[in-house]
């Protein structure tokens, strides 16, 4: 059965690979909207505030890779009420265990997904939880959401890319403060420094609780993206992400090559149309 907030978004049946859903214990995957072209991936460990244990990270990565191959899906929304790393899972592991563990690297594979991913954050996004959001392309947040890298308080450091992605988005000074103190950022503060694109407050008419509103708005944006050309969407995502790794001139040349590919595709389509009309 669909969760209540999904029922308000759509009444279409689930058509995603049902066998794989049954095999996944810690996430839910639903296809929504009129064309079933948006996927919602919901983290499902509510009893431990969706702590990112190894199994959850592996299931999430596997699901996203499957959705990336699904031609019917144009965009993805990831959500969960609270998200953070699973500290208990780490307490009995020594240096060799942590060093050889590849689950954090597997989580980093999310940044290589070609389809746009929107993070819908409702509550705490701490440590690995916010590093997960940083891997997404767009982040929407409830006004009560909080963001932090508290690893310093546990005698360790962010292991899913936080030390590298924070400076690229928010600058060195704020990244240093957050990673060295464990201080929390409010949703509005996160928006001001570019970590979040939109912040939502409770519905004044009381028709939709805040969590539902954030997810619904994320799905609305995802549907708009999913209705665009899949090829151009993938190219835009690749071009924007390249700005983090290339100089301005390198990025402009990369964009020019992508644009040339699009024009080549348009020309080939025109030739095909002319031939069919002959």
PDB file of C-alpha atoms in Angstrom:
ATOM      1  CA  UNK A   1       0.000   0.000   0.000  1.00  0.00           C
ATOM      2  CA  UNK A   2       1.224   3.497  -0.815  1.00  0.00           C
ATOM      3  CA  UNK A   3       2.159   5.756   2.115  1.00  0.00           C
ATOM      4  CA  UNK A   4      -0.460   8.474   2.753  1.00  0.00           C
ATOM      5  CA  UNK A   5       1.646  11.283   1.323  1.00  0.00           C
ATOM      6  CA  UNK A   6       2.178   9.322  -1.898  1.00  0.00           C
ATOM      7  CA  UNK A   7      -1.544   8.648  -2.192  1.00  0.00           C
ATOM      8  CA  UNK A   8      -2.077  12.407  -2.318  1.00  0.00           C
ATOM      9  CA  UNK A   9       0.513  12.712  -5.070  1.00  0.00           C
ATOM     10  CA  UNK A  10      -0.770   9.909  -7.284  1.00  0.00           C
ATOM     11  CA  UNK A  11      -3.114   6.931  -7.414  1.00  0.00           C
ATOM     12  CA  UNK A  12      -1.268   5.074 -10.138  1.00  0.00           C
ATOM     13  CA  UNK A  13      -0.127   1.531  -9.450  1.00  0.00           C
ATOM     14  CA  UNK A  14       3.497   0.675  -8.777  1.00  0.00           C
ATOM     15  CA  UNK A  15       5.184  -0.650 -11.920  1.00  0.00           C
ATOM     16  CA  UNK A  16       8.818  -0.707 -10.821  1.00  0.00           C
ATOM     17  CA  UNK A  17      10.575  -4.073 -10.781  1.00  0.00           C
ATOM     18  CA  UNK A  18       8.557  -5.677  -7.982  1.00  0.00           C
ATOM     19  CA  UNK A  19      10.975  -8.550  -7.391  1.00  0.00           C
ATOM     20  CA  UNK A  20      13.781  -6.145  -6.549  1.00  0.00           C
ATOM     21  CA  UNK A  21      11.545  -4.125  -4.244  1.00  0.00           C
ATOM     22  CA  UNK A  22      10.726  -7.254  -2.263  1.00  0.00           C
ATOM     23  CA  UNK A  23      14.442  -7.937  -1.871  1.00  0.00           C
ATOM     24  CA  UNK A  24      15.047  -4.477  -0.393  1.00  0.00           C
ATOM     25  CA  UNK A  25      14.225  -4.151   3.282  1.00  0.00           C
ATOM     26  CA  UNK A  26      15.355  -0.605   4.035  1.00  0.00           C
ATOM     27  CA  UNK A  27      14.037   1.451   1.130  1.00  0.00           C
ATOM     28  CA  UNK A  28      10.779   1.844  -0.767  1.00  0.00           C
ATOM     29  CA  UNK A  29      10.650   2.668  -4.467  1.00  0.00           C
ATOM     30  CA  UNK A  30       7.491   4.035  -6.067  1.00  0.00           C
ATOM     31  CA  UNK A  31       6.707   5.312  -9.559  1.00  0.00           C
ATOM     32  CA  UNK A  32       4.406   8.312  -9.494  1.00  0.00           C
ATOM     33  CA  UNK A  33       2.660  11.010 -11.555  1.00  0.00           C
ATOM     34  CA  UNK A  34       0.443  10.588 -14.602  1.00  0.00           C
ATOM     35  CA  UNK A  35       3.154   9.114 -16.807  1.00  0.00           C
ATOM     36  CA  UNK A  36       4.825   7.094 -14.031  1.00  0.00           C
ATOM     37  CA  UNK A  37       8.036   8.880 -15.027  1.00  0.00           C
ATOM     38  CA  UNK A  38       9.135  10.008 -11.550  1.00  0.00           C
ATOM     39  CA  UNK A  39      10.551   7.603  -8.966  1.00  0.00           C
ATOM     40  CA  UNK A  40      10.402   8.256  -5.229  1.00  0.00           C
ATOM     41  CA  UNK A  41      13.023   6.436  -3.179  1.00  0.00           C
ATOM     42  CA  UNK A  42      12.093   6.525   0.507  1.00  0.00           C
ATOM     43  CA  UNK A  43      14.571   5.493   3.185  1.00  0.00           C
ATOM     44  CA  UNK A  44      12.734   3.082   5.463  1.00  0.00           C
ATOM     45  CA  UNK A  45      14.474   2.649   8.844  1.00  0.00           C
ATOM     46  CA  UNK A  46      12.147   4.830  10.941  1.00  0.00           C
ATOM     47  CA  UNK A  47      13.002   3.128  14.247  1.00  0.00           C
ATOM     48  CA  UNK A  48      16.611   4.374  13.992  1.00  0.00           C
ATOM     49  CA  UNK A  49      15.889   7.669  12.181  1.00  0.00           C
ATOM     50  CA  UNK A  50      17.012   6.225   8.834  1.00  0.00           C
ATOM     51  CA  UNK A  51      20.601   5.760   9.990  1.00  0.00           C
ATOM     52  CA  UNK A  52      22.740   4.970   6.947  1.00  0.00           C
ATOM     53  CA  UNK A  53      23.977   1.480   7.762  1.00  0.00           C
ATOM     54  CA  UNK A  54      25.913  -0.531   5.191  1.00  0.00           C
ATOM     55  CA  UNK A  55      22.850  -2.473   4.048  1.00  0.00           C
ATOM     56  CA  UNK A  56      20.840   0.708   3.508  1.00  0.00           C
ATOM     57  CA  UNK A  57      23.669   2.339   1.572  1.00  0.00           C
ATOM     58  CA  UNK A  58      24.050  -0.716  -0.653  1.00  0.00           C
ATOM     59  CA  UNK A  59      20.300  -1.020  -1.265  1.00  0.00           C
ATOM     60  CA  UNK A  60      20.024   2.675  -2.079  1.00  0.00           C
ATOM     61  CA  UNK A  61      22.908   2.567  -4.531  1.00  0.00           C
ATOM     62  CA  UNK A  62      21.540  -0.559  -6.219  1.00  0.00           C
ATOM     63  CA  UNK A  63      18.052   0.934  -6.554  1.00  0.00           C
ATOM     64  CA  UNK A  64      19.348   4.173  -8.046  1.00  0.00           C
ATOM     65  CA  UNK A  65      21.488   2.295 -10.556  1.00  0.00           C
ATOM     66  CA  UNK A  66      18.435   0.270 -11.616  1.00  0.00           C
ATOM     67  CA  UNK A  67      16.343   3.429 -11.981  1.00  0.00           C
ATOM     68  CA  UNK A  68      19.112   5.031 -14.015  1.00  0.00           C
ATOM     69  CA  UNK A  69      18.743   2.179 -16.527  1.00  0.00           C
ATOM     70  CA  UNK A  70      14.930   2.422 -16.568  1.00  0.00           C
ATOM     71  CA  UNK A  71      13.935   4.366 -19.703  1.00  0.00           C
ATOM     72  CA  UNK A  72      10.500   5.140 -18.267  1.00  0.00           C
ATOM     73  CA  UNK A  73      12.010   7.183 -15.401  1.00  0.00           C
ATOM     74  CA  UNK A  74      13.090  10.769 -16.058  1.00  0.00           C
ATOM     75  CA  UNK A  75      13.912  12.007 -12.551  1.00  0.00           C
ATOM     76  CA  UNK A  76      14.258  10.680  -9.006  1.00  0.00           C
ATOM     77  CA  UNK A  77      13.283  11.999  -5.558  1.00  0.00           C
ATOM     78  CA  UNK A  78      15.067  10.716  -2.436  1.00  0.00           C
ATOM     79  CA  UNK A  79      13.413  11.301   0.918  1.00  0.00           C
ATOM     80  CA  UNK A  80      13.388  10.200   4.542  1.00  0.00           C
ATOM     81  CA  UNK A  81      12.230  11.988   7.684  1.00  0.00           C
ATOM     82  CA  UNK A  82      15.658  11.979   9.393  1.00  0.00           C
ATOM     83  CA  UNK A  83      18.996  10.822   7.951  1.00  0.00           C
ATOM     84  CA  UNK A  84      22.447  10.270   9.407  1.00  0.00           C
ATOM     85  CA  UNK A  85      25.275   7.782   9.594  1.00  0.00           C
ATOM     86  CA  UNK A  86      24.840   4.646  11.698  1.00  0.00           C
ATOM     87  CA  UNK A  87      27.317   5.242  14.549  1.00  0.00           C
ATOM     88  CA  UNK A  88      26.503   1.933  16.273  1.00  0.00           C
ATOM     89  CA  UNK A  89      27.578   0.026  13.184  1.00  0.00           C
ATOM     90  CA  UNK A  90      31.023   1.626  13.409  1.00  0.00           C
ATOM     91  CA  UNK A  91      31.748   1.163  17.117  1.00  0.00           C
ATOM     92  CA  UNK A  92      33.181  -2.364  16.924  1.00  0.00           C
ATOM     93  CA  UNK A  93      35.159  -1.873  13.721  1.00  0.00           C
ATOM     94  CA  UNK A  94      38.910  -1.345  13.759  1.00  0.00           C
ATOM     95  CA  UNK A  95      41.110   0.549  11.336  1.00  0.00           C
ATOM     96  CA  UNK A  96      41.454  -2.331   8.869  1.00  0.00           C
ATOM     97  CA  UNK A  97      37.676  -2.934   8.838  1.00  0.00           C
ATOM     98  CA  UNK A  98      36.908   0.722   8.151  1.00  0.00           C
ATOM     99  CA  UNK A  99      39.675   1.100   5.574  1.00  0.00           C
ATOM    100  CA  UNK A 100      38.649  -1.995   3.627  1.00  0.00           C
ATOM    101  CA  UNK A 101      34.923  -1.221   3.813  1.00  0.00           C
ATOM    102  CA  UNK A 102      33.772  -0.028   0.393  1.00  0.00           C
ATOM    103  CA  UNK A 103      30.191   0.924   1.299  1.00  0.00           C
ATOM    104  CA  UNK A 104      31.002   4.639   1.573  1.00  0.00           C
ATOM    105  CA  UNK A 105      32.614   4.448  -1.859  1.00  0.00           C
ATOM    106  CA  UNK A 106      29.518   2.660  -3.147  1.00  0.00           C
ATOM    107  CA  UNK A 107      27.408   5.538  -1.833  1.00  0.00           C
ATOM    108  CA  UNK A 108      29.588   7.920  -3.813  1.00  0.00           C
ATOM    109  CA  UNK A 109      28.376   6.128  -6.957  1.00  0.00           C
ATOM    110  CA  UNK A 110      25.168   8.133  -6.525  1.00  0.00           C
ATOM    111  CA  UNK A 111      26.935  11.194  -7.879  1.00  0.00           C
ATOM    112  CA  UNK A 112      27.486   9.269 -11.137  1.00  0.00           C
ATOM    113  CA  UNK A 113      23.764   8.629 -11.728  1.00  0.00           C
ATOM    114  CA  UNK A 114      22.884  10.324 -15.024  1.00  0.00           C
ATOM    115  CA  UNK A 115      19.274  11.128 -14.163  1.00  0.00           C
ATOM    116  CA  UNK A 116      18.567  14.183 -11.976  1.00  0.00           C
ATOM    117  CA  UNK A 117      18.060  13.420  -8.282  1.00  0.00           C
ATOM    118  CA  UNK A 118      16.179  15.717  -5.903  1.00  0.00           C
ATOM    119  CA  UNK A 119      16.677  15.361  -2.141  1.00  0.00           C
ATOM    120  CA  UNK A 120      13.573  16.178  -0.061  1.00  0.00           C
ATOM    121  CA  UNK A 121      14.802  16.858   3.503  1.00  0.00           C
ATOM    122  CA  UNK A 122      12.304  17.162   6.331  1.00  0.00           C
ATOM    123  CA  UNK A 123      14.232  16.866   9.612  1.00  0.00           C
ATOM    124  CA  UNK A 124      17.849  16.182  10.541  1.00  0.00           C
ATOM    125  CA  UNK A 125      20.369  15.627   7.738  1.00  0.00           C
ATOM    126  CA  UNK A 126      23.489  14.861   9.727  1.00  0.00           C
ATOM    127  CA  UNK A 127      26.840  13.442   8.649  1.00  0.00           C
ATOM    128  CA  UNK A 128      26.285  10.853   5.949  1.00  0.00           C
ATOM    129  CA  UNK A 129      22.701  12.057   5.660  1.00  0.00           C
ATOM    130  CA  UNK A 130      23.738  15.438   4.415  1.00  0.00           C
ATOM    131  CA  UNK A 131      26.613  14.033   2.398  1.00  0.00           C
ATOM    132  CA  UNK A 132      23.907  12.040   0.610  1.00  0.00           C
ATOM    133  CA  UNK A 133      21.998  15.268  -0.089  1.00  0.00           C
ATOM    134  CA  UNK A 134      25.200  16.868  -1.395  1.00  0.00           C
ATOM    135  CA  UNK A 135      25.453  14.073  -3.970  1.00  0.00           C
ATOM    136  CA  UNK A 136      21.982  14.947  -5.256  1.00  0.00           C
ATOM    137  CA  UNK A 137      21.409  17.606  -7.900  1.00  0.00           C
ATOM    138  CA  UNK A 138      18.715  19.648  -6.150  1.00  0.00           C
ATOM    139  CA  UNK A 139      17.830  19.854  -2.454  1.00  0.00           C
ATOM    140  CA  UNK A 140      14.448  20.958  -1.069  1.00  0.00           C
ATOM    141  CA  UNK A 141      14.023  21.314   2.692  1.00  0.00           C
ATOM    142  CA  UNK A 142      11.378  21.913   5.326  1.00  0.00           C
ATOM    143  CA  UNK A 143      11.941  25.086   7.343  1.00  0.00           C
ATOM    144  CA  UNK A 144      12.652  22.956  10.432  1.00  0.00           C
ATOM    145  CA  UNK A 145      15.393  20.915   8.711  1.00  0.00           C
ATOM    146  CA  UNK A 146      18.920  20.969  10.164  1.00  0.00           C
ATOM    147  CA  UNK A 147      22.215  20.168   8.445  1.00  0.00           C
ATOM    148  CA  UNK A 148      25.550  19.260  10.043  1.00  0.00           C
ATOM    149  CA  UNK A 149      28.733  17.180   9.924  1.00  0.00           C
ATOM    150  CA  UNK A 150      28.976  15.990  13.558  1.00  0.00           C
ATOM    151  CA  UNK A 151      31.742  13.446  12.939  1.00  0.00           C
ATOM    152  CA  UNK A 152      34.292  15.623  14.760  1.00  0.00           C
ATOM    153  CA  UNK A 153      32.326  15.039  17.974  1.00  0.00           C
ATOM    154  CA  UNK A 154      32.840  11.288  17.554  1.00  0.00           C
ATOM    155  CA  UNK A 155      36.566  11.521  16.903  1.00  0.00           C
ATOM    156  CA  UNK A 156      36.383  10.990  13.155  1.00  0.00           C
ATOM    157  CA  UNK A 157      35.818  12.916   9.933  1.00  0.00           C
ATOM    158  CA  UNK A 158      33.208  12.844   7.152  1.00  0.00           C
ATOM    159  CA  UNK A 159      33.771   9.740   5.029  1.00  0.00           C
ATOM    160  CA  UNK A 160      31.273  10.215   2.191  1.00  0.00           C
ATOM    161  CA  UNK A 161      32.706  13.298   0.534  1.00  0.00           C
ATOM    162  CA  UNK A 162      31.648  16.047   2.940  1.00  0.00           C
ATOM    163  CA  UNK A 163      35.126  17.556   3.243  1.00  0.00           C
ATOM    164  CA  UNK A 164      35.288  17.861  -0.549  1.00  0.00           C
ATOM    165  CA  UNK A 165      31.735  18.838  -1.507  1.00  0.00           C
ATOM    166  CA  UNK A 166      31.048  21.393   1.250  1.00  0.00           C
ATOM    167  CA  UNK A 167      33.886  23.746   0.144  1.00  0.00           C
ATOM    168  CA  UNK A 168      32.837  23.495  -3.495  1.00  0.00           C
ATOM    169  CA  UNK A 169      29.285  24.570  -2.679  1.00  0.00           C
ATOM    170  CA  UNK A 170      29.578  26.829   0.370  1.00  0.00           C
ATOM    171  CA  UNK A 171      33.232  27.913   0.373  1.00  0.00           C
ATOM    172  CA  UNK A 172      36.208  27.027   2.568  1.00  0.00           C
ATOM    173  CA  UNK A 173      35.357  29.140   5.632  1.00  0.00           C
ATOM    174  CA  UNK A 174      31.896  27.691   6.269  1.00  0.00           C
ATOM    175  CA  UNK A 175      33.045  24.176   5.364  1.00  0.00           C
ATOM    176  CA  UNK A 176      35.862  24.428   7.912  1.00  0.00           C
ATOM    177  CA  UNK A 177      33.533  25.725  10.622  1.00  0.00           C
ATOM    178  CA  UNK A 178      30.928  23.026  10.045  1.00  0.00           C
ATOM    179  CA  UNK A 179      33.420  20.145   9.839  1.00  0.00           C
ATOM    180  CA  UNK A 180      35.620  21.332  12.741  1.00  0.00           C
ATOM    181  CA  UNK A 181      32.835  22.213  15.207  1.00  0.00           C
ATOM    182  CA  UNK A 182      29.895  19.998  14.295  1.00  0.00           C
ATOM    183  CA  UNK A 183      27.677  23.105  14.397  1.00  0.00           C
ATOM    184  CA  UNK A 184      24.276  22.815  12.758  1.00  0.00           C
ATOM    185  CA  UNK A 185      22.880  24.938   9.937  1.00  0.00           C
ATOM    186  CA  UNK A 186      19.197  25.796   9.736  1.00  0.00           C
ATOM    187  CA  UNK A 187      17.365  25.312   6.450  1.00  0.00           C
ATOM    188  CA  UNK A 188      17.389  29.064   5.807  1.00  0.00           C
ATOM    189  CA  UNK A 189      21.129  29.282   6.485  1.00  0.00           C
ATOM    190  CA  UNK A 190      21.699  26.349   4.145  1.00  0.00           C
ATOM    191  CA  UNK A 191      19.678  28.112   1.458  1.00  0.00           C
ATOM    192  CA  UNK A 192      21.630  31.351   1.861  1.00  0.00           C
ATOM    193  CA  UNK A 193      24.929  29.602   1.157  1.00  0.00           C
ATOM    194  CA  UNK A 194      23.615  27.547  -1.769  1.00  0.00           C
ATOM    195  CA  UNK A 195      23.325  24.156  -0.083  1.00  0.00           C
ATOM    196  CA  UNK A 196      19.521  24.168  -0.487  1.00  0.00           C
ATOM    197  CA  UNK A 197      17.527  25.639  -3.378  1.00  0.00           C
ATOM    198  CA  UNK A 198      14.067  25.942  -1.764  1.00  0.00           C
ATOM    199  CA  UNK A 199      12.731  25.970   1.815  1.00  0.00           C
ATOM    200  CA  UNK A 200       9.082  25.218   2.573  1.00  0.00           C
ATOM    201  CA  UNK A 201       6.917  26.240   5.530  1.00  0.00           C
ATOM    202  CA  UNK A 202       3.736  24.538   6.787  1.00  0.00           C
ATOM    203  CA  UNK A 203       0.643  24.921   4.619  1.00  0.00           C
ATOM    204  CA  UNK A 204      -1.359  27.833   6.060  1.00  0.00           C
ATOM    205  CA  UNK A 205      -4.635  26.144   5.156  1.00  0.00           C
ATOM    206  CA  UNK A 206      -3.579  22.967   6.929  1.00  0.00           C
ATOM    207  CA  UNK A 207      -4.337  20.754   3.944  1.00  0.00           C
ATOM    208  CA  UNK A 208      -0.911  19.150   3.836  1.00  0.00           C
ATOM    209  CA  UNK A 209       1.574  18.461   6.615  1.00  0.00           C
ATOM    210  CA  UNK A 210       5.069  19.819   6.074  1.00  0.00           C
ATOM    211  CA  UNK A 211       6.761  16.523   5.160  1.00  0.00           C
ATOM    212  CA  UNK A 212       4.104  15.848   2.522  1.00  0.00           C
ATOM    213  CA  UNK A 213       4.509  19.360   1.142  1.00  0.00           C
ATOM    214  CA  UNK A 214       8.286  19.076   0.704  1.00  0.00           C
ATOM    215  CA  UNK A 215       7.954  15.719  -1.066  1.00  0.00           C
ATOM    216  CA  UNK A 216       5.063  16.943  -3.237  1.00  0.00           C
ATOM    217  CA  UNK A 217       7.035  20.004  -4.356  1.00  0.00           C
ATOM    218  CA  UNK A 218      10.073  17.845  -5.109  1.00  0.00           C
ATOM    219  CA  UNK A 219       7.912  15.477  -7.157  1.00  0.00           C
ATOM    220  CA  UNK A 220       6.379  18.422  -9.030  1.00  0.00           C
ATOM    221  CA  UNK A 221       9.832  19.650 -10.037  1.00  0.00           C
ATOM    222  CA  UNK A 222      10.950  16.111 -10.872  1.00  0.00           C
ATOM    223  CA  UNK A 223       7.950  15.665 -13.173  1.00  0.00           C
ATOM    224  CA  UNK A 224       8.752  18.907 -14.990  1.00  0.00           C
ATOM    225  CA  UNK A 225      12.293  17.651 -15.542  1.00  0.00           C
ATOM    226  CA  UNK A 226      11.103  14.170 -16.551  1.00  0.00           C
ATOM    227  CA  UNK A 227       8.937  15.665 -19.303  1.00  0.00           C
ATOM    228  CA  UNK A 228      11.999  17.204 -20.980  1.00  0.00           C
ATOM    229  CA  UNK A 229      14.257  15.463 -23.491  1.00  0.00           C
ATOM    230  CA  UNK A 230      16.113  12.692 -21.587  1.00  0.00           C
ATOM    231  CA  UNK A 231      19.220  13.243 -23.712  1.00  0.00           C
ATOM    232  CA  UNK A 232      19.332  16.995 -23.113  1.00  0.00           C
ATOM    233  CA  UNK A 233      18.605  16.558 -19.390  1.00  0.00           C
ATOM    234  CA  UNK A 234      21.543  14.155 -19.051  1.00  0.00           C
ATOM    235  CA  UNK A 235      23.775  16.568 -20.948  1.00  0.00           C
ATOM    236  CA  UNK A 236      22.741  19.554 -18.824  1.00  0.00           C
ATOM    237  CA  UNK A 237      23.468  17.615 -15.636  1.00  0.00           C
ATOM    238  CA  UNK A 238      26.862  16.550 -16.962  1.00  0.00           C
ATOM    239  CA  UNK A 239      27.703  20.092 -18.080  1.00  0.00           C
ATOM    240  CA  UNK A 240      26.772  21.708 -14.750  1.00  0.00           C
ATOM    241  CA  UNK A 241      28.644  19.074 -12.734  1.00  0.00           C
ATOM    242  CA  UNK A 242      31.725  19.558 -14.889  1.00  0.00           C
ATOM    243  CA  UNK A 243      32.002  23.107 -13.494  1.00  0.00           C
ATOM    244  CA  UNK A 244      33.253  21.592 -10.207  1.00  0.00           C
ATOM    245  CA  UNK A 245      36.211  19.908 -11.873  1.00  0.00           C
ATOM    246  CA  UNK A 246      37.112  22.025 -14.925  1.00  0.00           C
ATOM    247  CA  UNK A 247      38.373  25.556 -15.410  1.00  0.00           C
ATOM    248  CA  UNK A 248      35.940  28.034 -16.973  1.00  0.00           C
ATOM    249  CA  UNK A 249      37.492  27.724 -20.434  1.00  0.00           C
ATOM    250  CA  UNK A 250      37.605  23.926 -20.214  1.00  0.00           C
ATOM    251  CA  UNK A 251      33.969  23.897 -19.122  1.00  0.00           C
ATOM    252  CA  UNK A 252      32.905  26.151 -21.995  1.00  0.00           C
ATOM    253  CA  UNK A 253      34.677  23.896 -24.501  1.00  0.00           C
ATOM    254  CA  UNK A 254      33.021  20.841 -22.927  1.00  0.00           C
ATOM    255  CA  UNK A 255      29.603  22.510 -23.190  1.00  0.00           C
ATOM    256  CA  UNK A 256      30.291  23.377 -26.837  1.00  0.00           C
ATOM    257  CA  UNK A 257      30.999  19.722 -27.629  1.00  0.00           C
ATOM    258  CA  UNK A 258      27.748  18.667 -25.955  1.00  0.00           C
ATOM    259  CA  UNK A 259      25.823  21.304 -27.907  1.00  0.00           C
ATOM    260  CA  UNK A 260      27.384  20.095 -31.154  1.00  0.00           C
ATOM    261  CA  UNK A 261      26.206  16.567 -30.347  1.00  0.00           C
ATOM    262  CA  UNK A 262      22.646  17.811 -29.829  1.00  0.00           C
ATOM    263  CA  UNK A 263      22.674  19.659 -33.148  1.00  0.00           C
ATOM    264  CA  UNK A 264      24.026  16.560 -34.855  1.00  0.00           C
ATOM    265  CA  UNK A 265      21.146  14.522 -33.394  1.00  0.00           C
ATOM    266  CA  UNK A 266      18.642  17.168 -34.551  1.00  0.00           C
ATOM    267  CA  UNK A 267      20.109  17.065 -38.070  1.00  0.00           C
ATOM    268  CA  UNK A 268      19.929  13.270 -38.196  1.00  0.00           C
ATOM    269  CA  UNK A 269      16.302  13.389 -37.027  1.00  0.00           C
ATOM    270  CA  UNK A 270      15.494  15.915 -39.754  1.00  0.00           C
ATOM    271  CA  UNK A 271      17.105  13.717 -42.422  1.00  0.00           C
ATOM    272  CA  UNK A 272      15.131  10.713 -41.166  1.00  0.00           C
ATOM    273  CA  UNK A 273      11.892  12.706 -41.340  1.00  0.00           C
ATOM    274  CA  UNK A 274      12.634  13.866 -44.899  1.00  0.00           C
ATOM    275  CA  UNK A 275      13.397  10.313 -46.016  1.00  0.00           C
ATOM    276  CA  UNK A 276      10.132   8.994 -44.551  1.00  0.00           C
ATOM    277  CA  UNK A 277       8.177  11.702 -46.401  1.00  0.00           C
ATOM    278  CA  UNK A 278       9.801  10.976 -49.762  1.00  0.00           C
TER     279      UNK A 278
END
